């Protein structure tokens, strides 16, 4: 059979198998798969360069299904490529199946999870940046986008960045099937609306009939030969294409076809075509940077105070020398986060993402697909902008490191919009995450090194203001541990716990309590998740109780992490948690710490309340 | 003095006062203020219609400082307008001052907080929608934007929506001063880059020299007379304009000028011009919709199961009839959240925001500025996309209601990308928020009504699957309360607590335990924040302990809210918390609840562990 016939037949097979998988599951998105079936058939048969038997071959192209709900189409394609068999196809959406409702990397041919719209293209930008600037081999990145998701600002961050970076190894394919979940999109079949916007961002735009296999083939060919800018294929398609009962019909989104058998007949019945995807022509080895020996930053106890954000930058720059797979990204605040120190030392591995935090985190996810080790930084407050991307990075089983600087009321005059008082809560509630907050430059540096080796999402909060050095430069700090900074024997009366600035406040509180005849143990809970439980449990059993102070809202942060850890051990310790309970304003750091009730005075007062409660309780016995 | 001279002098005065305020504070963003001083001088003197003595006059124009770090400029303008005096100007950034580092509505002339870039314009879209479709009076919305923040996708969501909605009452002013915090923006002084993108989104774009007061005046005049589309003024400016030491210089962002006295001399010295802002010409009353009497939804105990998302939509539609100030927004999933029921009943007050959750929440914030009562809905998972906007809404002291549907592993086959297992944690960690999760349709309806009257950020999670009706249609449910669903006397052995689907699982667990000779009290903690503490403290003292089960990650959710509440009372109750600890896949709801260890079987097992621990502990005594 001729190419055109084969491609048309293959498209029909992908439709039939999408219908079959969704019918077997009793749910799914067959109509959203059917609109894009010809686009995928031509791409896989004619243009993708991919070794199905070696999904991690560095020379492979990457295909990202930004419209993740079209998963039946992807799975139908994997069956045609011989990656999965028909039985597995029909396990779609069943408990235990790798073929989840939306794709995840449980399938080795899937780089990243999708299903939260607007993420595939910005992640594709990250992969294309990796190809262009890190790996330096000519793999292409193809991203199948829905038209509905073009309403997400993150898509336009991606268009903006890809145009600015001249990513000619990136092709976006917009499946303009006109219909969203509940009705028509803003632009319907107005292909120009998309082309105009993309061209304004420096892209080449090619409009095609998304069911004309020759036209699609031509468009992909033009995308491949276009240099110096990315290409978007804006394809007019029909949702549910090929089955009258659902074609271009409202109310047919996200459900199996009403009569699957009839639909399969209408589509020409089941087929068993084999799709042979061409292997990459290039066999080049990815570029690797040379390691260099550098001195690891060391800070002396009693030296000048150092901000942990500064130590972050110094450690990251040093790590980048010895670990050439480390890369850094920043959201146009590198002179504040001190990612600028990495940028100066390793300009080839630094990515300026401008004020586009969603694109920044997405790029980190894309870059780690190729086994680079990304660290992405901005103010802690502004990582909230990318929260959905962090959440999805966990579903992608991505290994990324995030740094949020300038958090807490301790930043002072800039005010609450800049304080990021929700970072512990929001980032603890990400599957498999670690949440760190050092109080000292040596500790910061040690944890930066540990972050590089940790799988999953690892977050560090750094502080704006300089702090005294508490620990020597050779001390070791593991993620999941804690440190007794003061006291530690059976004579301690009470425990004061904190992280970051509140460790220093707790130490001052301990001085004050000592003058009042009370011995306080001070715990540095720098690893908020996983929390350093053993020192905590010891403190719970050995002292009258624990005061936990944090520069964070009372909900979901260190205080509750402590309570959870103690509850999991069945501890009945008395705990008082101090956090920021009223909306802060501007002021000096010490004024704001005092107003929030998390300074030394408040901590000492809480310790007295604990001891008083214990005395009363002992008296009652 | 002639108009041109006056405007030029006024611009210089705004610069001088920006320099003075920042010098007095020892921090701040004078250079970012100086670039936009002429733009603001001309706007306020010639085009803004605003009664400074009546900041809440409905006919007032609205000015939003999207580049919130230019707060010295705003405060200098407020001084020139006579709203604040010079002493207050110089209190900038001091503890207790209303003149915070970034503007907040602690000042009555400020509608919304800014300082997280990329939010002012989408909020302005909300205000413009309110003017066009709700209030129906001709106030204008003016938004001063920075060029750096144009990298935020949320700005392009705003351009897209404003163009689509033909918001000719909206003017964006981009202060293209070329320099971001750490260096040049993507586009430098390429004004065309911005104009092209805006025009592609259906805007009129006017490029001007942002220091030519006549040209600025003309541009504003054209914006005012342009109909059927919004206008963007793309203004070429120089950061730090007028002071050689900092003008167009890198490294001068976000800090006072090196020599303020010299700078003030260079700017021509202090001035004391009075800026008289014209009052609104229109004195029309805002449109108000007519209330209608409708039946409140009622669900009978023992009737067909009803999904709480359905009850949300039915209650919201009913509420919209009796409360004509209620409006609804949805992120293109209204047929899932059931905001569609409101849309059908009250099409004039329904806003389709397409898949742009940031714009959706921003629009809700803008709409509530004009005292409308917005409810915004999407899947709980996708509210994460707007987390920064929710955080900032709290700084804005905004009153908005959010509904996140389809949360939890109980959604089943769609998989983890759609599950929203972090909503309790992230939304508890918003200042002043309430977090609700009903388990029954009557409870849902009662809480929807309560949400309308609650100030601040109020969030409700609704569920996908239908649930039995537990409560009668006349029962009352207050935010901050809880309900004992089963047991409740001194004979109860153990307490099982949950919210939403886990209430039903706890009831099944109680049945199972009863068959095993154990009496379980079941608590419905539908108000997760503020939590219904009294029933909890009673359960803690009257039973052997509490099992808390939630369809949420273990961090920051109901379990930790319970632990916090108990700790605040000094309770030493034993608590076992059950949450989703492994990454879920697809499957049937009951399979996923079982796999996560939050179904009836797991809850009953935990109750046995608690009772066993207590028996052992009693034995040890």
XYZ file of C-alpha atoms in Angstrom, chain B residues 6 43-44 98 120 135 146 154 175 196 220-221 233 283 302 333 385 387 475 480 563 579 583 605 612 620:
26
model
C 3.046 71.641 35.197
C -2.628 60.069 34.029
C -3.566 61.532 37.372
C 0.293 51.976 56.110
C -2.194 43.550 38.537
C -21.958 47.484 37.483
C 6.463 46.733 34.413
C -0.561 35.426 33.665
C 6.750 51.078 31.610
C 2.911 42.757 18.281
C -4.286 58.269 27.004
C -6.797 60.339 25.081
C 0.351 52.149 25.982
C -22.934 59.761 38.863
C -32.105 7.602 52.200
C -15.001 22.671 33.543
C -2.073 26.762 39.203
C -1.764 29.406 44.289
C -29.809 20.777 59.722
C -15.760 26.169 62.323
C -2.983 17.386 66.030
C -3.573 9.660 54.524
C 1.718 7.861 44.564
C -7.453 -1.607 61.798
C -4.150 -2.280 71.684
C 2.484 -1.280 81.898
